[in-house]
PDB file of C-alpha atoms in Angstrom:
ATOM      1  CA  MET U   1      34.066  58.766 196.602  1.00  0.00           C
ATOM      2  CA  THR U   2      35.873  60.389 193.627  1.00  0.00           C
ATOM      3  CA  PHE U   3      34.722  63.499 191.719  1.00  0.00           C
ATOM      4  CA  ALA U   4      34.084  61.352 188.609  1.00  0.00           C
ATOM      5  CA  SER U   5      31.716  58.936 190.413  1.00  0.00           C
ATOM      6  CA  ILE U   6      29.791  61.869 192.001  1.00  0.00           C
ATOM      7  CA  TYR U   7      29.441  63.566 188.600  1.00  0.00           C
ATOM      8  CA  VAL U   8      28.112  60.325 186.993  1.00  0.00           C
ATOM      9  CA  LYS U   9      25.522  59.974 189.742  1.00  0.00           C
ATOM     10  CA  PHE U  10      24.527  63.663 189.333  1.00  0.00           C
ATOM     11  CA  GLN U  11      24.059  63.168 185.558  1.00  0.00           C
ATOM     12  CA  LYS U  12      21.989  60.009 186.116  1.00  0.00           C
ATOM     13  CA  ALA U  13      19.750  61.830 188.553  1.00  0.00           C
ATOM     14  CA  VAL U  14      19.278  64.755 186.135  1.00  0.00           C
ATOM     15  CA  ARG U  15      18.285  62.349 183.304  1.00  0.00           C
ATOM     16  CA  THR U  16      15.874  60.426 185.613  1.00  0.00           C
ATOM     17  CA  LYS U  17      14.183  63.690 186.739  1.00  0.00           C
ATOM     18  CA  SER U  18      13.982  64.893 183.170  1.00  0.00           C
ATOM     19  CA  THR U  19      12.372  61.585 182.022  1.00  0.00           C
ATOM     20  CA  LYS U  20       9.869  61.772 184.886  1.00  0.00           C
ATOM     21  CA  GLN U  21       8.954  65.403 184.024  1.00  0.00           C
ATOM     22  CA  LYS U  22       8.641  64.427 180.351  1.00  0.00           C
ATOM     23  CA  ASN U  23       6.324  61.511 181.137  1.00  0.00           C
ATOM     24  CA  MET U  24       4.298  63.658 183.443  1.00  0.00           C
ATOM     25  CA  SER U  25       3.996  66.309 180.785  1.00  0.00           C
ATOM     26  CA  ILE U  26       2.914  63.690 178.252  1.00  0.00           C
ATOM     27  CA  THR U  27       0.386  62.320 180.778  1.00  0.00           C
ATOM     28  CA  ASN U  28      -1.017  65.787 181.375  1.00  0.00           C
ATOM     29  CA  THR U  29      -1.305  66.473 177.707  1.00  0.00           C
ATOM     30  CA  VAL U  30      -3.183  63.149 177.063  1.00  0.00           C
ATOM     31  CA  GLY U  31      -5.452  63.920 180.019  1.00  0.00           C
ATOM     32  CA  GLU U  32      -6.321  67.335 178.656  1.00  0.00           C
ATOM     33  CA  LYS U  33      -7.101  65.866 175.244  1.00  0.00           C
ATOM     34  CA  LEU U  34      -9.309  63.195 176.775  1.00  0.00           C
ATOM     35  CA  ASP U  35     -11.116  65.819 178.783  1.00  0.00           C
ATOM     36  CA  ALA U  36     -11.649  67.838 175.580  1.00  0.00           C
ATOM     37  CA  LEU U  37     -12.952  64.842 173.729  1.00  0.00           C
ATOM     38  CA  TRP U  38     -15.281  63.909 176.636  1.00  0.00           C
ATOM     39  CA  ALA U  39     -16.688  67.466 176.655  1.00  0.00           C
ATOM     40  CA  LYS U  40     -17.225  67.067 172.948  1.00  0.00           C
ATOM     41  CA  LEU U  41     -18.850  63.608 173.279  1.00  0.00           C
ATOM     42  CA  LEU U  42     -21.485  64.415 175.922  1.00  0.00           C
ATOM     43  CA  PRO U  43     -23.534  66.931 173.795  1.00  0.00           C
ATOM     44  CA  LEU U  44     -23.761  64.178 171.103  1.00  0.00           C
ATOM     45  CA  LYS U  45     -25.832  62.134 173.652  1.00  0.00           C
ATOM     46  CA  PRO U  46     -24.080  58.770 173.431  1.00  0.00           C
ATOM     47  CA  THR U  47     -26.093  55.666 174.142  1.00  0.00           C
ATOM     48  CA  SER U  48     -25.722  53.645 177.294  1.00  0.00           C
ATOM     49  CA  ALA U  49     -23.900  50.952 175.370  1.00  0.00           C
ATOM     50  CA  GLN U  50     -21.450  53.554 173.963  1.00  0.00           C
ATOM     51  CA  LEU U  51     -20.813  54.916 177.445  1.00  0.00           C
ATOM     52  CA  ILE U  52     -20.117  51.401 178.591  1.00  0.00           C
ATOM     53  CA  GLU U  53     -17.497  51.148 175.844  1.00  0.00           C
ATOM     54  CA  VAL U  54     -15.794  54.232 177.239  1.00  0.00           C
ATOM     55  CA  VAL U  55     -15.837  52.774 180.731  1.00  0.00           C
ATOM     56  CA  LYS U  56     -14.119  49.603 179.446  1.00  0.00           C
ATOM     57  CA  GLY U  57     -11.750  51.361 177.072  1.00  0.00           C
ATOM     58  CA  SER U  58     -10.571  54.521 178.873  1.00  0.00           C
ATOM     59  CA  PRO U  59      -9.316  54.214 182.475  1.00  0.00           C
ATOM     60  CA  TYR U  60      -8.904  58.056 182.516  1.00  0.00           C
ATOM     61  CA  LEU U  61     -12.560  58.668 181.750  1.00  0.00           C
ATOM     62  CA  ARG U  62     -13.955  55.576 183.496  1.00  0.00           C
ATOM     63  CA  ASP U  63     -15.586  57.242 186.470  1.00  0.00           C
ATOM     64  CA  LYS U  64     -16.986  60.062 184.397  1.00  0.00           C
ATOM     65  CA  ALA U  65     -18.428  57.651 181.773  1.00  0.00           C
ATOM     66  CA  TRP U  66     -19.898  55.380 184.497  1.00  0.00           C
ATOM     67  CA  GLN U  67     -21.597  58.338 186.188  1.00  0.00           C
ATOM     68  CA  ALA U  68     -23.087  59.355 182.816  1.00  0.00           C
ATOM     69  CA  PHE U  69     -24.301  55.766 182.318  1.00  0.00           C
ATOM     70  CA  ILE U  70     -26.065  55.884 185.678  1.00  0.00           C
ATOM     71  CA  GLU U  71     -27.783  59.088 184.653  1.00  0.00           C
ATOM     72  CA  THR U  72     -29.311  57.225 181.685  1.00  0.00           C
ATOM     73  CA  LYS U  73     -31.260  55.275 184.501  1.00  0.00           C
ATOM     74  CA  PRO U  74     -30.364  51.730 183.295  1.00  0.00           C
ATOM     75  CA  GLY U  75     -32.830  48.894 184.252  1.00  0.00           C
ATOM     76  CA  TYR U  76     -32.074  46.141 186.734  1.00  0.00           C
ATOM     77  CA  ASN U  77     -31.645  43.471 184.114  1.00  0.00           C
ATOM     78  CA  GLU U  78     -29.084  45.621 182.165  1.00  0.00           C
ATOM     79  CA  VAL U  79     -27.019  46.200 185.266  1.00  0.00           C
ATOM     80  CA  CYS U  80     -27.278  42.593 186.293  1.00  0.00           C
ATOM     81  CA  ASP U  81     -25.998  41.481 182.861  1.00  0.00           C
ATOM     82  CA  LEU U  82     -22.975  43.772 183.286  1.00  0.00           C
ATOM     83  CA  TYR U  83     -22.280  42.261 186.689  1.00  0.00           C
ATOM     84  CA  HIS U  84     -22.257  38.764 185.231  1.00  0.00           C
ATOM     85  CA  ASN U  85     -20.243  39.757 182.174  1.00  0.00           C
ATOM     86  CA  SER U  86     -16.957  37.809 182.122  1.00  0.00           C
ATOM     87  CA  THR U  87     -15.190  40.686 180.338  1.00  0.00           C
ATOM     88  CA  TRP U  88     -15.974  43.094 183.214  1.00  0.00           C
ATOM     89  CA  ASN U  89     -14.697  40.535 185.698  1.00  0.00           C
ATOM     90  CA  TYR U  90     -11.512  40.062 183.668  1.00  0.00           C
ATOM     91  CA  PHE U  91     -10.713  43.738 183.680  1.00  0.00           C
ATOM     92  CA  GLY U  92     -11.546  44.143 187.401  1.00  0.00           C
ATOM     93  CA  LEU U  93     -14.617  46.357 186.648  1.00  0.00           C
ATOM     94  CA  ARG U  94     -17.310  44.298 188.470  1.00  0.00           C
ATOM     95  CA  GLN U  95     -17.454  46.689 191.375  1.00  0.00           C
ATOM     96  CA  TYR U  96     -19.182  49.284 189.185  1.00  0.00           C
ATOM     97  CA  PRO U  97     -22.326  47.343 188.509  1.00  0.00           C
ATOM     98  CA  ALA U  98     -22.071  45.657 191.947  1.00  0.00           C
ATOM     99  CA  LYS U  99     -22.423  48.957 193.762  1.00  0.00           C
ATOM    100  CA  LEU U 100     -25.307  50.051 191.522  1.00  0.00           C
ATOM    101  CA  LEU U 101     -27.188  46.712 192.044  1.00  0.00           C
ATOM    102  CA  LEU U 102     -27.310  47.518 195.729  1.00  0.00           C
ATOM    103  CA  THR U 103     -29.623  50.408 194.852  1.00  0.00           C
ATOM    104  CA  PHE U 104     -32.303  48.211 193.239  1.00  0.00           C
ATOM    105  CA  GLU U 105     -35.062  46.842 195.403  1.00  0.00           C
ATOM    106  CA  GLU U 106     -35.418  43.832 193.221  1.00  0.00           C
ATOM    107  CA  VAL U 107     -31.892  42.614 193.572  1.00  0.00           C
ATOM    108  CA  ASN U 108     -32.123  39.012 194.661  1.00  0.00           C
ATOM    109  CA  ASP U 109     -30.497  37.429 197.757  1.00  0.00           C
ATOM    110  CA  SER U 110     -28.123  35.288 195.748  1.00  0.00           C
ATOM    111  CA  ILE U 111     -26.479  38.282 194.054  1.00  0.00           C
ATOM    112  CA  LEU U 112     -26.255  40.118 197.362  1.00  0.00           C
ATOM    113  CA  VAL U 113     -24.446  37.072 198.886  1.00  0.00           C
ATOM    114  CA  ASP U 114     -22.177  36.962 195.791  1.00  0.00           C
ATOM    115  CA  ILE U 115     -21.281  40.687 196.124  1.00  0.00           C
ATOM    116  CA  MET U 116     -20.670  40.168 199.819  1.00  0.00           C
ATOM    117  CA  VAL U 117     -18.295  37.249 199.334  1.00  0.00           C
ATOM    118  CA  ARG U 118     -16.426  38.741 196.211  1.00  0.00           C
ATOM    119  CA  MET U 119     -16.093  42.331 197.358  1.00  0.00           C
ATOM    120  CA  PRO U 120     -15.257  42.808 201.003  1.00  0.00           C
ATOM    121  CA  TYR U 121     -15.621  46.589 200.707  1.00  0.00           C
ATOM    122  CA  LEU U 122     -19.225  46.103 199.847  1.00  0.00           C
ATOM    123  CA  ALA U 123     -19.865  43.276 202.301  1.00  0.00           C
ATOM    124  CA  LYS U 124     -21.364  45.558 205.015  1.00  0.00           C
ATOM    125  CA  ASP U 125     -23.912  47.105 202.629  1.00  0.00           C
ATOM    126  CA  SER U 126     -24.861  43.735 201.117  1.00  0.00           C
ATOM    127  CA  ALA U 127     -25.315  42.137 204.565  1.00  0.00           C
ATOM    128  CA  GLU U 128     -27.416  45.079 205.773  1.00  0.00           C
ATOM    129  CA  ILE U 129     -29.834  44.675 202.865  1.00  0.00           C
ATOM    130  CA  LEU U 130     -30.007  40.884 203.455  1.00  0.00           C
ATOM    131  CA  LEU U 131     -30.788  41.274 207.089  1.00  0.00           C
ATOM    132  CA  GLN U 132     -33.711  43.575 206.325  1.00  0.00           C
ATOM    133  CA  ARG U 133     -35.255  40.638 204.411  1.00  0.00           C
ATOM    134  CA  LYS U 134     -35.925  37.001 205.488  1.00  0.00           C
ATOM    135  CA  PRO U 135     -32.731  35.334 204.181  1.00  0.00           C
ATOM    136  CA  SER U 136     -32.399  31.625 204.031  1.00  0.00           C
ATOM    137  CA  SER U 137     -30.311  29.738 206.569  1.00  0.00           C
ATOM    138  CA  LEU U 138     -27.653  29.295 203.886  1.00  0.00           C
ATOM    139  CA  HIS U 139     -27.373  33.007 203.285  1.00  0.00           C
ATOM    140  CA  LEU U 140     -27.367  33.763 207.008  1.00  0.00           C
ATOM    141  CA  THR U 141     -24.531  31.323 207.375  1.00  0.00           C
ATOM    142  CA  LYS U 142     -22.639  33.203 204.569  1.00  0.00           C
ATOM    143  CA  ILE U 143     -23.011  36.430 206.548  1.00  0.00           C
ATOM    144  CA  ILE U 144     -21.750  34.654 209.688  1.00  0.00           C
ATOM    145  CA  LEU U 145     -18.686  33.344 207.807  1.00  0.00           C
ATOM    146  CA  SER U 146     -17.710  36.644 206.222  1.00  0.00           C
ATOM    147  CA  PRO U 147     -14.922  38.317 208.090  1.00  0.00           C
ATOM    148  CA  ALA U 148     -15.605  41.550 206.151  1.00  0.00           C
ATOM    149  CA  VAL U 149     -19.079  41.819 207.759  1.00  0.00           C
ATOM    150  CA  PRO U 150     -19.036  43.751 211.091  1.00  0.00           C
ATOM    151  CA  ILE U 151     -19.336  41.628 214.193  1.00  0.00           C
ATOM    152  CA  PRO U 152     -22.762  43.195 215.319  1.00  0.00           C
ATOM    153  CA  MET U 153     -24.219  42.155 211.947  1.00  0.00           C
ATOM    154  CA  ARG U 154     -22.861  38.639 212.208  1.00  0.00           C
ATOM    155  CA  GLU U 155     -24.380  38.408 215.649  1.00  0.00           C
ATOM    156  CA  GLN U 156     -27.673  39.599 214.341  1.00  0.00           C
ATOM    157  CA  ALA U 157     -27.571  36.844 211.662  1.00  0.00           C
ATOM    158  CA  ALA U 158     -26.589  34.250 214.361  1.00  0.00           C
ATOM    159  CA  GLU U 159     -29.635  35.376 216.404  1.00  0.00           C
ATOM    160  CA  VAL U 160     -31.961  34.921 213.475  1.00  0.00           C
ATOM    161  CA  LEU U 161     -30.491  31.482 212.723  1.00  0.00           C
ATOM    162  CA  ILE U 162     -30.713  30.222 216.250  1.00  0.00           C
ATOM    163  CA  ASN U 163     -34.388  31.284 216.528  1.00  0.00           C
ATOM    164  CA  SER U 164     -35.249  29.851 213.117  1.00  0.00           C
ATOM    165  CA  PRO U 165     -37.511  26.720 213.231  1.00  0.00           C
ATOM    166  CA  THR U 166     -35.696  25.342 210.123  1.00  0.00           C
ATOM    167  CA  THR U 167     -32.139  25.838 211.598  1.00  0.00           C
ATOM    168  CA  ASP U 168     -29.631  23.367 210.133  1.00  0.00           C
ATOM    169  CA  GLU U 169     -26.654  21.982 211.990  1.00  0.00           C
ATOM    170  CA  PRO U 170     -23.866  23.456 209.717  1.00  0.00           C
ATOM    171  CA  GLY U 171     -25.184  26.968 210.363  1.00  0.00           C
ATOM    172  CA  LEU U 172     -25.107  26.402 214.124  1.00  0.00           C
ATOM    173  CA  VAL U 173     -21.641  24.968 213.990  1.00  0.00           C
ATOM    174  CA  CYS U 174     -20.511  28.089 212.016  1.00  0.00           C
ATOM    175  CA  ILE U 175     -21.892  30.247 214.841  1.00  0.00           C
ATOM    176  CA  ILE U 176     -19.715  28.269 217.346  1.00  0.00           C
ATOM    177  CA  GLU U 177     -16.699  28.850 215.150  1.00  0.00           C
ATOM    178  CA  CYS U 178     -17.208  32.492 214.092  1.00  0.00           C
ATOM    179  CA  VAL U 179     -19.515  34.297 216.563  1.00  0.00           C
ATOM    180  CA  PRO U 180     -18.270  33.807 220.154  1.00  0.00           C
ATOM    181  CA  GLY U 181     -21.096  35.968 221.623  1.00  0.00           C
ATOM    182  CA  GLN U 182     -23.753  33.520 220.348  1.00  0.00           C
ATOM    183  CA  ALA U 183     -21.671  30.297 220.540  1.00  0.00           C
ATOM    184  CA  GLU U 184     -23.131  28.834 223.680  1.00  0.00           C
ATOM    185  CA  ARG U 185     -26.749  29.369 222.611  1.00  0.00           C
ATOM    186  CA  ALA U 186     -26.030  27.672 219.297  1.00  0.00           C
ATOM    187  CA  ALA U 187     -24.288  24.789 221.133  1.00  0.00           C
ATOM    188  CA  ARG U 188     -27.230  24.299 223.447  1.00  0.00           C
ATOM    189  CA  LYS U 189     -29.622  24.055 220.506  1.00  0.00           C
ATOM    190  CA  LEU U 190     -27.264  21.471 218.859  1.00  0.00           C
ATOM    191  CA  LEU U 191     -27.251  19.420 222.072  1.00  0.00           C
ATOM    192  CA  GLU U 192     -31.114  19.404 222.040  1.00  0.00           C
ATOM    193  CA  MET U 193     -31.020  18.077 218.475  1.00  0.00           C
ATOM    194  CA  ASN U 194     -28.837  15.056 219.349  1.00  0.00           C
ATOM    195  CA  SER U 195     -26.414  16.064 216.574  1.00  0.00           C
ATOM    196  CA  PRO U 196     -23.779  13.816 215.079  1.00  0.00           C
ATOM    197  CA  GLN U 197     -20.593  13.160 217.092  1.00  0.00           C
ATOM    198  CA  PHE U 198     -18.323  15.419 215.083  1.00  0.00           C
ATOM    199  CA  VAL U 199     -20.666  18.257 216.069  1.00  0.00           C
ATOM    200  CA  MET U 200     -20.567  17.146 219.659  1.00  0.00           C
ATOM    201  CA  LEU U 201     -16.785  17.179 219.378  1.00  0.00           C
ATOM    202  CA  THR U 202     -16.881  20.789 218.241  1.00  0.00           C
ATOM    203  CA  ILE U 203     -18.907  21.712 221.294  1.00  0.00           C
ATOM    204  CA  PHE U 204     -16.614  19.728 223.575  1.00  0.00           C
ATOM    205  CA  LEU U 205     -13.467  21.512 222.271  1.00  0.00           C
ATOM    206  CA  LYS U 206     -14.955  25.042 221.797  1.00  0.00           C
ATOM    207  CA  ILE U 207     -17.412  25.494 224.713  1.00  0.00           C
ATOM    208  CA  PRO U 208     -15.803  24.372 228.047  1.00  0.00           C
ATOM    209  CA  SER U 209     -19.036  25.050 230.028  1.00  0.00           C
ATOM    210  CA  LEU U 210     -20.856  22.466 227.894  1.00  0.00           C
ATOM    211  CA  ALA U 211     -18.003  19.906 227.675  1.00  0.00           C
ATOM    212  CA  ASN U 212     -19.717  17.531 230.132  1.00  0.00           C
ATOM    213  CA  GLU U 213     -23.021  17.509 228.301  1.00  0.00           C
ATOM    214  CA  ALA U 214     -21.156  16.975 224.965  1.00  0.00           C
ATOM    215  CA  TRP U 215     -19.119  14.124 226.452  1.00  0.00           C
ATOM    216  CA  ARG U 216     -22.259  12.475 227.819  1.00  0.00           C
ATOM    217  CA  GLN U 217     -23.655  12.203 224.232  1.00  0.00           C
ATOM    218  CA  ILE U 218     -20.329  11.112 222.713  1.00  0.00           C
ATOM    219  CA  SER U 219     -19.791   8.365 225.287  1.00  0.00           C
ATOM    220  CA  VAL U 220     -23.081   6.600 224.493  1.00  0.00           C
ATOM    221  CA  ALA U 221     -21.723   5.258 221.149  1.00  0.00           C
ATOM    222  CA  PRO U 222     -18.259   6.716 220.589  1.00  0.00           C
ATOM    223  CA  GLU U 223     -16.712   7.031 217.175  1.00  0.00           C
ATOM    224  CA  PRO U 224     -13.011   6.113 217.122  1.00  0.00           C
ATOM    225  CA  ARG U 225     -11.888   9.350 215.367  1.00  0.00           C
ATOM    226  CA  VAL U 226     -13.782  11.407 217.947  1.00  0.00           C
ATOM    227  CA  LEU U 227     -12.117   9.501 220.769  1.00  0.00           C
ATOM    228  CA  GLY U 228      -8.692  10.150 219.218  1.00  0.00           C
ATOM    229  CA  ARG U 229      -9.323  13.906 219.170  1.00  0.00           C
ATOM    230  CA  ILE U 230     -10.442  13.987 222.746  1.00  0.00           C
ATOM    231  CA  ILE U 231      -7.397  11.866 223.881  1.00  0.00           C
ATOM    232  CA  GLU U 232      -5.045  14.323 222.168  1.00  0.00           C
ATOM    233  CA  SER U 233      -6.973  17.343 223.520  1.00  0.00           C
ATOM    234  CA  GLN U 234      -5.612  16.504 227.009  1.00  0.00           C
ATOM    235  CA  ILE U 235      -8.759  17.943 228.593  1.00  0.00           C
ATOM    236  CA  GLN U 236      -9.089  16.126 231.877  1.00  0.00           C
ATOM    237  CA  PRO U 237     -10.720  13.926 232.985  1.00  0.00           C
ATOM    238  CA  TYR U 238     -12.335  13.274 229.616  1.00  0.00           C
ATOM    239  CA  ASN U 239      -9.181  12.325 227.864  1.00  0.00           C
ATOM    240  CA  GLU U 240      -8.649   9.512 230.368  1.00  0.00           C
ATOM    241  CA  LEU U 241     -12.212   8.352 229.980  1.00  0.00           C
ATOM    242  CA  ALA U 242     -11.683   8.350 226.198  1.00  0.00           C
ATOM    243  CA  VAL U 243      -8.551   6.189 226.628  1.00  0.00           C
ATOM    244  CA  ASN U 244     -10.633   3.566 228.530  1.00  0.00           C
ATOM    245  CA  LEU U 245     -13.202   3.588 225.714  1.00  0.00           C
ATOM    246  CA  ALA U 246     -10.529   3.349 222.909  1.00  0.00           C
ATOM    247  CA  ILE U 247      -8.858   0.410 224.633  1.00  0.00           C
ATOM    248  CA  GLY U 248     -12.217  -1.278 225.286  1.00  0.00           C
ATOM    249  CA  LEU U 249     -13.611  -1.008 221.650  1.00  0.00           C
ATOM    250  CA  LYS U 250     -14.797  -4.356 220.246  1.00  0.00           C
ATOM    251  CA  ASN U 251     -13.334  -3.403 216.892  1.00  0.00           C
ATOM    252  CA  PRO U 252     -10.041  -1.751 217.762  1.00  0.00           C
ATOM    253  CA  ASP U 253      -9.201   1.413 215.940  1.00  0.00           C
ATOM    254  CA  PHE U 254      -5.657   2.122 214.839  1.00  0.00           C
ATOM    255  CA  ASN U 255      -5.730   5.940 215.087  1.00  0.00           C
ATOM    256  CA  SER U 256      -7.346   6.178 218.490  1.00  0.00           C
ATOM    257  CA  LEU U 257      -4.927   3.523 219.919  1.00  0.00           C
ATOM    258  CA  LEU U 258      -1.967   5.429 218.436  1.00  0.00           C
ATOM    259  CA  SER U 259      -3.202   8.546 220.171  1.00  0.00           C
ATOM    260  CA  VAL U 260      -3.192   6.633 223.442  1.00  0.00           C
ATOM    261  CA  MET U 261       0.361   5.557 222.875  1.00  0.00           C
ATOM    262  CA  LYS U 262       1.502   9.089 222.089  1.00  0.00           C
ATOM    263  CA  VAL U 263      -0.272  10.923 224.946  1.00  0.00           C
ATOM    264  CA  PHE U 264      -0.420   8.336 227.769  1.00  0.00           C
ATOM    265  CA  PRO U 265       2.951   6.578 228.424  1.00  0.00           C
ATOM    266  CA  ASN U 266       1.428   4.676 231.333  1.00  0.00           C
ATOM    267  CA  ARG U 267      -1.174   3.066 228.965  1.00  0.00           C
ATOM    268  CA  ARG U 268       1.127   2.698 226.029  1.00  0.00           C
ATOM    269  CA  GLN U 269       1.782  -1.079 226.501  1.00  0.00           C
ATOM    270  CA  GLU U 270      -1.949  -1.834 226.714  1.00  0.00           C
ATOM    271  CA  ALA U 271      -2.543  -0.030 223.453  1.00  0.00           C
ATOM    272  CA  TRP U 272       0.540  -1.644 221.808  1.00  0.00           C
ATOM    273  CA  GLN U 273      -0.560  -5.091 222.716  1.00  0.00           C
ATOM    274  CA  ILE U 274      -3.915  -4.566 220.976  1.00  0.00           C
ATOM    275  CA  LEU U 275      -2.186  -3.099 217.975  1.00  0.00           C
ATOM    276  CA  LYS U 276       0.276  -5.963 217.713  1.00  0.00           C
ATOM    277  CA  ALA U 277      -2.624  -8.378 217.538  1.00  0.00           C
ATOM    278  CA  MET U 278      -3.994  -6.556 214.531  1.00  0.00           C
ATOM    279  CA  ASP U 279      -2.875  -7.309 210.987  1.00  0.00           C
ATOM    280  CA  LEU U 280      -1.087  -3.960 210.418  1.00  0.00           C
ATOM    281  CA  ASP U 281       0.523  -3.014 207.091  1.00  0.00           C
ATOM    282  CA  ASN U 282       4.058  -1.753 206.861  1.00  0.00           C
ATOM    283  CA  GLU U 283       2.950   1.864 206.500  1.00  0.00           C
ATOM    284  CA  SER U 284       1.029   1.656 209.810  1.00  0.00           C
ATOM    285  CA  LEU U 285       3.990   0.082 211.554  1.00  0.00           C
ATOM    286  CA  ARG U 286       6.261   2.844 210.157  1.00  0.00           C
ATOM    287  CA  LYS U 287       3.890   5.447 211.528  1.00  0.00           C
ATOM    288  CA  ILE U 288       4.052   3.804 214.950  1.00  0.00           C
ATOM    289  CA  ALA U 289       7.814   3.693 214.766  1.00  0.00           C
ATOM    290  CA  ARG U 290       7.964   7.300 213.769  1.00  0.00           C
ATOM    291  CA  GLU U 291       5.519   8.761 216.296  1.00  0.00           C
ATOM    292  CA  CYS U 292       6.276   6.393 219.310  1.00  0.00           C
ATOM    293  CA  PRO U 293      10.058   6.029 219.656  1.00  0.00           C
ATOM    294  CA  ALA U 294       9.566   3.802 222.748  1.00  0.00           C
ATOM    295  CA  VAL U 295       8.304   0.996 220.556  1.00  0.00           C
ATOM    296  CA  LYS U 296      10.207   1.729 217.408  1.00  0.00           C
ATOM    297  CA  GLU U 297      12.406  -1.394 217.455  1.00  0.00           C
ATOM    298  CA  GLU U 298       9.439  -3.622 218.007  1.00  0.00           C
ATOM    299  CA  ALA U 299       7.371  -1.905 215.265  1.00  0.00           C
ATOM    300  CA  GLU U 300      10.165  -2.212 212.757  1.00  0.00           C
ATOM    301  CA  ALA U 301      10.756  -5.911 213.631  1.00  0.00           C
ATOM    302  CA  LYS U 302       7.119  -6.584 212.726  1.00  0.00           C
ATOM    303  CA  MET U 303       7.369  -5.128 209.282  1.00  0.00           C
ATOM    304  CA  LYS U 304       6.891  -7.685 206.495  1.00  0.00           C
ATOM    305  CA  ALA U 305       9.187  -7.878 203.536  1.00  0.00           C
ATOM    306  CA  SER U 306       7.087  -6.445 200.761  1.00  0.00           C
ATOM    307  CA  CYS U 307       7.699  -6.750 197.041  1.00  0.00           C
ATOM    308  CA  VAL U 308       8.615  -3.084 197.021  1.00  0.00           C
ATOM    309  CA  ASP U 309      11.175  -3.565 199.719  1.00  0.00           C
ATOM    310  CA  GLU U 310      12.672  -6.619 197.939  1.00  0.00           C
ATOM    311  CA  VAL U 311      12.869  -4.645 194.655  1.00  0.00           C
ATOM    312  CA  ALA U 312      14.751  -1.856 196.391  1.00  0.00           C
ATOM    313  CA  LYS U 313      17.017  -4.368 198.070  1.00  0.00           C
ATOM    314  CA  VAL U 314      17.956  -6.042 194.792  1.00  0.00           C
ATOM    315  CA  MET U 315      18.402  -2.727 192.999  1.00  0.00           C
ATOM    316  CA  ASN U 316      20.763  -1.591 195.696  1.00  0.00           C
ATOM    317  CA  GLU U 317      22.838  -4.712 195.246  1.00  0.00           C
ATOM    318  CA  ILE U 318      22.852  -4.177 191.455  1.00  0.00           C
ATOM    319  CA  PHE U 319      24.100  -0.538 191.837  1.00  0.00           C
ATOM    320  CA  SER U 320      26.729  -1.515 194.440  1.00  0.00           C
ATOM    321  CA  LEU U 321      28.242  -4.303 192.195  1.00  0.00           C
ATOM    322  CA  SER U 322      28.051  -2.033 189.127  1.00  0.00           C
ATOM    323  CA  THR U 323      30.010   0.646 190.954  1.00  0.00           C
ATOM    324  CA  THR U 324      32.615  -1.904 192.112  1.00  0.00           C
ATOM    325  CA  GLN U 325      32.899  -3.238 188.481  1.00  0.00           C
ATOM    326  CA  ARG U 326      33.433   0.268 187.011  1.00  0.00           C
ATOM    327  CA  ALA U 327      36.053   1.042 189.782  1.00  0.00           C
ATOM    328  CA  SER U 328      37.967  -2.170 188.804  1.00  0.00           C
ATOM    329  CA  GLU U 329      38.035  -1.204 185.119  1.00  0.00           C
ATOM    330  CA  PHE U 330      40.128   1.818 185.906  1.00  0.00           C
TER     331      PHE U 330
END
């Protein structure tokens, strides 16, 4: 590195430092002036509305102005209006009224849930207040679903939900998905309720100790999409039992039979024979060819010449001939 290049870098560093010091000096000067103006404003006893304007308009004085606003002892409705104000949301100031709302006894559950969902750093406080009340199953589910709420609180919400006489299926499914410590209890309650098959499938996949009970309910009147998921889960012996049911359906289902073809090579031909007898469109046949290479040629041979295919074929011929014609002109 030459002396000249070193000198240029040195000069640049000096200028950068000088600029930073100048900016810092300006910032300090502005801050001192704002502090002086604030000291001048307070004795004039500004109204709560005027203090709010300072909160919105001066980032430097924001915390001081908000504290002064709190000291005016604003009412619940006033703070609630600030929380719902779109301007506050736009400028990222909603946390100020949100935190203050948590101190009001009359704050309703819906606002607590909204704060919990929107502001993770206030989720614990919001959930704690909710759990001291008798929240609805919907609000309990929101607590369970919030990753910002500590696990013990989510388990507490799950406990209340499981013991509730008005427990709904979605809430119990959320417990299985999000609260491992209470998952088996929630699953047992769902089994007692003869829940829909997609719920039984969740139990089957998530709670191994209850897989047999879930399968027993599924196998009574199996839904094709559920059979497909069990086949692809490769959980023995249930996946083999699901294959038998899928192949034996009175109304064959494309997706469950495709699952058989993908996962069970020894049953592939059985499933393929059933699929070949169905009136499959080209898209379904393409999917078979793509996902089951063993029958790719047969699947492609069954494809029907569609209008779209014919158009593409004719257009390719047009372009080919046109290219030949242009080449001959030269």
